GROMACS .gro file of C-alpha atoms in nm:
model
  351
    1UNK     CA    1   0.000   0.000   0.000
    2UNK     CA    2   0.141   0.337  -0.103
    3UNK     CA    3   0.159   0.604   0.169
    4UNK     CA    4  -0.010   0.932   0.074
    5UNK     CA    5   0.146   1.267   0.165
    6UNK     CA    6  -0.051   1.477   0.412
    7UNK     CA    7   0.071   1.799   0.250
    8UNK     CA    8  -0.211   1.832  -0.012
    9UNK     CA    9  -0.470   1.787   0.263
   10UNK     CA   10  -0.299   2.049   0.478
   11UNK     CA   11  -0.286   2.293   0.190
   12UNK     CA   12  -0.652   2.227   0.109
   13UNK     CA   13  -0.748   2.282   0.473
   14UNK     CA   14  -0.554   2.609   0.483
   15UNK     CA   15  -0.722   2.722   0.161
   16UNK     CA   16  -1.064   2.630   0.298
   17UNK     CA   17  -0.997   2.819   0.623
   18UNK     CA   18  -0.890   3.122   0.420
   19UNK     CA   19  -1.206   3.103   0.208
   20UNK     CA   20  -1.433   3.076   0.514
   21UNK     CA   21  -1.265   3.353   0.717
   22UNK     CA   22  -1.511   3.636   0.785
   23UNK     CA   23  -1.510   3.945   0.566
   24UNK     CA   24  -1.388   4.260   0.734
   25UNK     CA   25  -1.457   4.627   0.661
   26UNK     CA   26  -1.376   4.946   0.843
   27UNK     CA   27  -1.193   5.277   0.857
   28UNK     CA   28  -0.820   5.345   0.885
   29UNK     CA   29  -0.683   5.697   0.900
   30UNK     CA   30  -0.334   5.823   0.819
   31UNK     CA   31  -0.207   6.095   1.051
   32UNK     CA   32   0.122   6.280   1.082
   33UNK     CA   33   0.273   6.619   1.049
   34UNK     CA   34   0.236   6.811   0.721
   35UNK     CA   35   0.405   6.667   0.411
   36UNK     CA   36   0.460   6.322   0.563
   37UNK     CA   37   0.340   6.137   0.251
   38UNK     CA   38  -0.014   6.059   0.369
   39UNK     CA   39  -0.193   6.155   0.047
   40UNK     CA   40   0.058   5.976  -0.178
   41UNK     CA   41   0.017   5.664   0.037
   42UNK     CA   42  -0.363   5.684   0.012
   43UNK     CA   43  -0.345   5.709  -0.368
   44UNK     CA   44  -0.099   5.418  -0.390
   45UNK     CA   45  -0.320   5.188  -0.182
   46UNK     CA   46  -0.637   5.278  -0.373
   47UNK     CA   47  -0.453   5.246  -0.704
   48UNK     CA   48  -0.593   5.574  -0.834
   49UNK     CA   49  -0.563   5.942  -0.751
   50UNK     CA   50  -0.825   6.030  -0.489
   51UNK     CA   51  -0.622   6.286  -0.291
   52UNK     CA   52  -0.420   6.574  -0.433
   53UNK     CA   53  -0.047   6.584  -0.361
   54UNK     CA   54   0.212   6.859  -0.348
   55UNK     CA   55   0.553   6.916  -0.196
   56UNK     CA   56   0.393   7.206  -0.011
   57UNK     CA   57   0.292   7.132   0.350
   58UNK     CA   58  -0.077   7.154   0.437
   59UNK     CA   59  -0.200   7.046   0.093
   60UNK     CA   60  -0.483   6.837   0.242
   61UNK     CA   61  -0.754   7.051   0.401
   62UNK     CA   62  -1.028   6.798   0.468
   63UNK     CA   63  -1.063   6.426   0.518
   64UNK     CA   64  -1.045   6.228   0.194
   65UNK     CA   65  -1.179   5.875   0.185
   66UNK     CA   66  -1.022   5.623  -0.049
   67UNK     CA   67  -1.171   5.275  -0.077
   68UNK     CA   68  -0.965   4.957  -0.123
   69UNK     CA   69  -1.163   4.648  -0.234
   70UNK     CA   70  -1.022   4.305  -0.149
   71UNK     CA   71  -1.171   3.955  -0.140
   72UNK     CA   72  -1.126   3.940   0.237
   73UNK     CA   73  -1.180   4.302   0.335
   74UNK     CA   74  -1.279   4.653   0.238
   75UNK     CA   75  -1.045   4.925   0.365
   76UNK     CA   76  -1.180   5.278   0.385
   77UNK     CA   77  -0.871   5.498   0.409
   78UNK     CA   78  -0.910   5.843   0.558
   79UNK     CA   79  -0.637   6.088   0.457
   80UNK     CA   80  -0.630   6.373   0.710
   81UNK     CA   81  -0.469   6.719   0.712
   82UNK     CA   82  -0.127   6.735   0.874
   83UNK     CA   83  -0.142   6.805   1.246
   84UNK     CA   84   0.051   7.125   1.316
   85UNK     CA   85   0.082   7.428   1.541
   86UNK     CA   86  -0.197   7.648   1.404
   87UNK     CA   87  -0.143   8.013   1.320
   88UNK     CA   88  -0.489   8.077   1.177
   89UNK     CA   89  -0.851   7.984   1.241
   90UNK     CA   90  -0.827   7.752   0.940
   91UNK     CA   91  -0.533   7.575   1.104
   92UNK     CA   92  -0.729   7.528   1.425
   93UNK     CA   93  -1.021   7.378   1.234
   94UNK     CA   94  -0.794   7.143   1.039
   95UNK     CA   95  -0.646   7.014   1.365
   96UNK     CA   96  -0.999   6.959   1.498
   97UNK     CA   97  -1.076   6.752   1.188
   98UNK     CA   98  -0.772   6.531   1.256
   99UNK     CA   99  -0.859   6.467   1.621
  100UNK     CA  100  -1.224   6.399   1.542
  101UNK     CA  101  -1.121   6.151   1.272
  102UNK     CA  102  -0.879   5.944   1.476
  103UNK     CA  103  -1.137   5.918   1.755
  104UNK     CA  104  -1.381   5.749   1.516
  105UNK     CA  105  -1.170   5.508   1.305
  106UNK     CA  106  -1.082   5.141   1.361
  107UNK     CA  107  -0.708   5.170   1.289
  108UNK     CA  108  -0.466   5.465   1.305
  109UNK     CA  109  -0.159   5.483   1.082
  110UNK     CA  110   0.109   5.728   1.197
  111UNK     CA  111   0.319   5.843   0.900
  112UNK     CA  112   0.682   5.944   0.948
  113UNK     CA  113   0.912   6.028   0.655
  114UNK     CA  114   1.225   5.812   0.643
  115UNK     CA  115   1.444   6.105   0.541
  116UNK     CA  116   1.358   6.327   0.839
  117UNK     CA  117   1.455   6.279   1.203
  118UNK     CA  118   1.185   6.235   1.465
  119UNK     CA  119   1.104   6.593   1.563
  120UNK     CA  120   0.901   6.770   1.830
  121UNK     CA  121   0.594   6.767   1.602
  122UNK     CA  122   0.613   6.389   1.557
  123UNK     CA  123   0.659   6.331   1.931
  124UNK     CA  124   0.363   6.557   2.006
  125UNK     CA  125   0.137   6.355   1.774
  126UNK     CA  126   0.255   6.017   1.904
  127UNK     CA  127   0.201   6.137   2.262
  128UNK     CA  128  -0.161   6.217   2.175
  129UNK     CA  129  -0.199   5.877   2.004
  130UNK     CA  130  -0.068   5.705   2.317
  131UNK     CA  131  -0.378   5.827   2.498
  132UNK     CA  132  -0.606   5.641   2.254
  133UNK     CA  133  -0.580   5.302   2.419
  134UNK     CA  134  -0.832   5.081   2.238
  135UNK     CA  135  -0.751   5.168   1.874
  136UNK     CA  136  -0.467   4.969   1.708
  137UNK     CA  137  -0.187   5.194   1.584
  138UNK     CA  138   0.055   5.123   1.300
  139UNK     CA  139   0.378   5.318   1.246
  140UNK     CA  140   0.437   5.375   0.874
  141UNK     CA  141   0.781   5.493   0.766
  142UNK     CA  142   0.719   5.670   0.434
  143UNK     CA  143   0.949   5.787   0.154
  144UNK     CA  144   1.191   5.497   0.200
  145UNK     CA  145   1.315   5.549  -0.156
  146UNK     CA  146   1.497   5.860  -0.033
  147UNK     CA  147   1.728   5.686   0.217
  148UNK     CA  148   1.976   5.400   0.242
  149UNK     CA  149   1.920   5.090   0.452
  150UNK     CA  150   2.118   5.216   0.754
  151UNK     CA  151   1.916   5.537   0.784
  152UNK     CA  152   1.591   5.341   0.746
  153UNK     CA  153   1.693   5.098   1.021
  154UNK     CA  154   1.769   5.391   1.253
  155UNK     CA  155   1.426   5.541   1.185
  156UNK     CA  156   1.252   5.209   1.254
  157UNK     CA  157   1.433   5.178   1.588
  158UNK     CA  158   1.358   5.541   1.679
  159UNK     CA  159   0.983   5.513   1.623
  160UNK     CA  160   0.975   5.183   1.816
  161UNK     CA  161   1.163   5.337   2.108
  162UNK     CA  162   0.930   5.637   2.115
  163UNK     CA  163   0.624   5.416   2.161
  164UNK     CA  164   0.800   5.220   2.437
  165UNK     CA  165   0.890   5.547   2.609
  166UNK     CA  166   0.522   5.652   2.601
  167UNK     CA  167   0.397   5.320   2.734
  168UNK     CA  168   0.240   5.152   2.433
  169UNK     CA  169   0.336   4.923   2.147
  170UNK     CA  170   0.275   4.965   1.775
  171UNK     CA  171   0.058   4.691   1.626
  172UNK     CA  172   0.297   4.696   1.329
  173UNK     CA  173   0.589   4.905   1.200
  174UNK     CA  174   0.601   4.913   0.820
  175UNK     CA  175   0.843   5.091   0.579
  176UNK     CA  176   0.690   5.196   0.245
  177UNK     CA  177   0.766   5.392  -0.069
  178UNK     CA  178   0.428   5.498  -0.203
  179UNK     CA  179   0.595   5.685  -0.492
  180UNK     CA  180   0.754   5.363  -0.619
  181UNK     CA  181   0.422   5.184  -0.577
  182UNK     CA  182   0.251   5.446  -0.793
  183UNK     CA  183   0.522   5.411  -1.058
  184UNK     CA  184   0.482   5.033  -1.054
  185UNK     CA  185   0.106   5.070  -1.095
  186UNK     CA  186   0.165   5.299  -1.391
  187UNK     CA  187   0.399   5.043  -1.550
  188UNK     CA  188   0.136   4.777  -1.493
  189UNK     CA  189  -0.125   4.990  -1.671
  190UNK     CA  190   0.113   5.033  -1.963
  191UNK     CA  191   0.177   4.657  -1.972
  192UNK     CA  192  -0.167   4.491  -1.934
  193UNK     CA  193  -0.023   4.144  -2.001
  194UNK     CA  194   0.145   4.163  -1.663
  195UNK     CA  195   0.489   4.044  -1.569
  196UNK     CA  196   0.759   4.235  -1.387
  197UNK     CA  197   1.110   4.341  -1.457
  198UNK     CA  198   1.412   4.387  -1.234
  199UNK     CA  199   1.316   4.755  -1.217
  200UNK     CA  200   0.997   4.656  -1.037
  201UNK     CA  201   1.202   4.521  -0.748
  202UNK     CA  202   1.289   4.827  -0.542
  203UNK     CA  203   1.602   4.863  -0.332
  204UNK     CA  204   1.644   4.591  -0.064
  205UNK     CA  205   1.292   4.465  -0.135
  206UNK     CA  206   1.149   4.780   0.019
  207UNK     CA  207   0.888   5.021  -0.115
  208UNK     CA  208   0.627   4.914  -0.368
  209UNK     CA  209   0.578   4.563  -0.228
  210UNK     CA  210   0.545   4.704   0.121
  211UNK     CA  211   0.238   4.909   0.021
  212UNK     CA  212   0.056   4.581  -0.047
  213UNK     CA  213   0.192   4.442   0.281
  214UNK     CA  214   0.051   4.746   0.463
  215UNK     CA  215  -0.297   4.664   0.331
  216UNK     CA  216  -0.246   4.301   0.440
  217UNK     CA  217  -0.161   4.419   0.793
  218UNK     CA  218  -0.448   4.668   0.823
  219UNK     CA  219  -0.719   4.425   0.706
  220UNK     CA  220  -0.711   4.185   1.007
  221UNK     CA  221  -0.738   4.482   1.246
  222UNK     CA  222  -1.075   4.587   1.101
  223UNK     CA  223  -1.406   4.465   1.245
  224UNK     CA  224  -1.598   4.177   1.090
  225UNK     CA  225  -1.843   4.342   0.851
  226UNK     CA  226  -1.988   4.317   0.501
  227UNK     CA  227  -1.860   4.577   0.251
  228UNK     CA  228  -1.967   4.931   0.340
  229UNK     CA  229  -1.941   5.066  -0.015
  230UNK     CA  230  -2.041   4.916  -0.354
  231UNK     CA  231  -1.777   4.733  -0.556
  232UNK     CA  232  -1.604   4.977  -0.790
  233UNK     CA  233  -1.640   5.287  -0.569
  234UNK     CA  234  -1.292   5.428  -0.502
  235UNK     CA  235  -1.394   5.735  -0.301
  236UNK     CA  236  -1.700   5.896  -0.150
  237UNK     CA  237  -1.580   6.247  -0.231
  238UNK     CA  238  -1.841   6.457  -0.418
  239UNK     CA  239  -1.735   6.526  -0.776
  240UNK     CA  240  -1.745   6.904  -0.729
  241UNK     CA  241  -1.507   6.879  -0.433
  242UNK     CA  242  -1.266   6.657  -0.628
  243UNK     CA  243  -1.273   6.895  -0.925
  244UNK     CA  244  -1.198   7.192  -0.695
  245UNK     CA  245  -0.908   7.001  -0.541
  246UNK     CA  246  -0.759   6.917  -0.883
  247UNK     CA  247  -0.770   7.286  -0.975
  248UNK     CA  248  -0.604   7.380  -0.644
  249UNK     CA  249  -0.335   7.118  -0.698
  250UNK     CA  250  -0.247   7.274  -1.035
  251UNK     CA  251  -0.255   7.624  -0.883
  252UNK     CA  252  -0.012   7.520  -0.607
  253UNK     CA  253   0.265   7.433  -0.852
  254UNK     CA  254   0.542   7.690  -0.860
  255UNK     CA  255   0.405   7.928  -0.595
  256UNK     CA  256   0.620   8.021  -0.297
  257UNK     CA  257   0.620   8.158   0.056
  258UNK     CA  258   0.276   8.207   0.210
  259UNK     CA  259   0.078   8.197  -0.115
  260UNK     CA  260   0.008   7.818  -0.116
  261UNK     CA  261  -0.183   7.855   0.211
  262UNK     CA  262  -0.381   8.150   0.069
  263UNK     CA  263  -0.528   7.955  -0.226
  264UNK     CA  264  -0.878   7.809  -0.209
  265UNK     CA  265  -1.100   7.689  -0.494
  266UNK     CA  266  -1.478   7.669  -0.513
  267UNK     CA  267  -1.663   7.511  -0.807
  268UNK     CA  268  -1.975   7.724  -0.856
  269UNK     CA  269  -2.139   7.523  -1.132
  270UNK     CA  270  -2.103   7.201  -1.334
  271UNK     CA  271  -2.357   7.168  -1.616
  272UNK     CA  272  -2.371   6.969  -1.942
  273UNK     CA  273  -2.374   7.213  -2.234
  274UNK     CA  274  -2.710   7.221  -2.406
  275UNK     CA  275  -2.766   7.143  -2.774
  276UNK     CA  276  -2.460   6.916  -2.798
  277UNK     CA  277  -2.487   6.592  -2.999
  278UNK     CA  278  -2.498   6.276  -2.786
  279UNK     CA  279  -2.163   6.157  -2.919
  280UNK     CA  280  -1.992   6.492  -2.847
  281UNK     CA  281  -2.089   6.593  -2.491
  282UNK     CA  282  -1.924   6.888  -2.316
  283UNK     CA  283  -1.935   6.972  -1.946
  284UNK     CA  284  -1.912   7.339  -1.851
  285UNK     CA  285  -1.736   7.396  -1.519
  286UNK     CA  286  -1.723   7.742  -1.363
  287UNK     CA  287  -1.484   7.780  -1.069
  288UNK     CA  288  -1.335   8.059  -0.861
  289UNK     CA  289  -0.978   8.061  -0.731
  290UNK     CA  290  -0.967   8.263  -0.408
  291UNK     CA  291  -0.662   8.437  -0.264
  292UNK     CA  292  -0.633   8.664   0.040
  293UNK     CA  293  -0.479   8.987  -0.094
  294UNK     CA  294  -0.504   9.185  -0.419
  295UNK     CA  295  -0.123   9.167  -0.455
  296UNK     CA  296  -0.149   8.786  -0.492
  297UNK     CA  297  -0.387   8.810  -0.785
  298UNK     CA  298  -0.115   8.888  -1.037
  299UNK     CA  299   0.094   8.591  -0.923
  300UNK     CA  300  -0.190   8.348  -0.988
  301UNK     CA  301  -0.295   8.504  -1.320
  302UNK     CA  302   0.060   8.563  -1.447
  303UNK     CA  303   0.172   8.790  -1.736
  304UNK     CA  304  -0.114   8.822  -1.986
  305UNK     CA  305  -0.300   8.544  -1.806
  306UNK     CA  306  -0.034   8.285  -1.894
  307UNK     CA  307  -0.013   8.116  -1.554
  308UNK     CA  308  -0.389   8.090  -1.503
  309UNK     CA  309  -0.416   7.937  -1.849
  310UNK     CA  310  -0.152   7.678  -1.752
  311UNK     CA  311  -0.348   7.598  -1.434
  312UNK     CA  312  -0.662   7.550  -1.642
  313UNK     CA  313  -0.491   7.331  -1.903
  314UNK     CA  314  -0.324   7.103  -1.650
  315UNK     CA  315  -0.625   7.064  -1.420
  316UNK     CA  316  -0.864   7.012  -1.713
  317UNK     CA  317  -0.672   6.700  -1.822
  318UNK     CA  318  -0.708   6.547  -1.474
  319UNK     CA  319  -1.074   6.652  -1.450
  320UNK     CA  320  -1.157   6.493  -1.787
  321UNK     CA  321  -0.982   6.172  -1.676
  322UNK     CA  322  -1.181   6.176  -1.351
  323UNK     CA  323  -1.522   6.247  -1.506
  324UNK     CA  324  -1.474   6.065  -1.836
  325UNK     CA  325  -1.605   6.353  -2.047
  326UNK     CA  326  -1.466   6.658  -2.233
  327UNK     CA  327  -1.468   6.971  -2.018
  328UNK     CA  328  -1.477   7.345  -2.074
  329UNK     CA  329  -1.316   7.500  -1.766
  330UNK     CA  330  -1.388   7.863  -1.683
  331UNK     CA  331  -1.159   7.999  -1.407
  332UNK     CA  332  -1.177   8.335  -1.230
  333UNK     CA  333  -0.950   8.471  -0.956
  334UNK     CA  334  -1.113   8.655  -0.667
  335UNK     CA  335  -0.995   8.813  -0.342
  336UNK     CA  336  -1.145   8.694  -0.011
  337UNK     CA  337  -0.955   8.914   0.232
  338UNK     CA  338  -0.778   8.715   0.509
  339UNK     CA  339  -1.018   8.423   0.458
  340UNK     CA  340  -0.807   8.187   0.671
  341UNK     CA  341  -0.886   8.399   0.978
  342UNK     CA  342  -1.245   8.500   0.898
  343UNK     CA  343  -1.520   8.260   1.023
  344UNK     CA  344  -1.770   8.392   0.768
  345UNK     CA  345  -1.530   8.346   0.476
  346UNK     CA  346  -1.430   7.999   0.601
  347UNK     CA  347  -1.793   7.890   0.597
  348UNK     CA  348  -1.836   8.030   0.247
  349UNK     CA  349  -1.533   7.834   0.128
  350UNK     CA  350  -1.656   7.511   0.285
  351UNK     CA  351  -1.449   7.491   0.604
   0.00000   0.00000   0.00000
């Protein structure tokens, strides 16, 4: 009689257990100081742009939800504004948004750039997180593509030691390069037949693969639940808000000093143009770009309107990709004096 290996039965049992494990769904938020890579990480996990990015701190001004669909779980990722020492009423309200968010989610991800030492701002945030006892917390070391292995190891040890000092333990500590993950996704889109090259394997195995690992580690920490959003939904952001954010992202490019913080965008109207043939639709979008002082108006508009035209051209491409239809974009620049400090103006601009 021939002895049969137990391995196939073990593998079948493991597969069956995996198939019968309960589905999970819930909310995970990414927090950290400004410009810590939270929005780029959100986009990389979702696999599509749902949050605007910029190398300017304080790009994110409200919570953005990105939705990751998996067979075993649905992750609703909440990208929050960077927690900072506020100098304006807007800053105070953004900090309130962050604290309200992390009090309501199932998992908190603290983002710390690999290329920057743990600073007072990071320690302040982690100290606040230490007081949230019941919510699992993951330390995420972002921008690992910018450092060598030794510097990354030092950062991993530093963030672990900080938690120990404050009397808690991270559920996980994960290094990621969301930028490399986005580039890999773009290569995958360009090569639909699949396959990978040596270029897809980032330095020391870090980066792009770790973004997928991060999702694997978040999923088991979520509550047992059916999906909370329909299959195919990647965000619950209203289209008008996403369009306004894409315009603001384009307007942020190339501006300096205090001007990035002074820019706000409101979409006043989005209407299909009448009397267009069914096979040639056109969506008219009318939006206002607000700044705080008349002297800033010329910077946004540029010589003979050149810069505003560039903002319109660049943002229109992203808007058309988002909405799937040709767009006519009508932009106007208006002054809302000191809007970051004026409660009435903040309400008008949606804060």
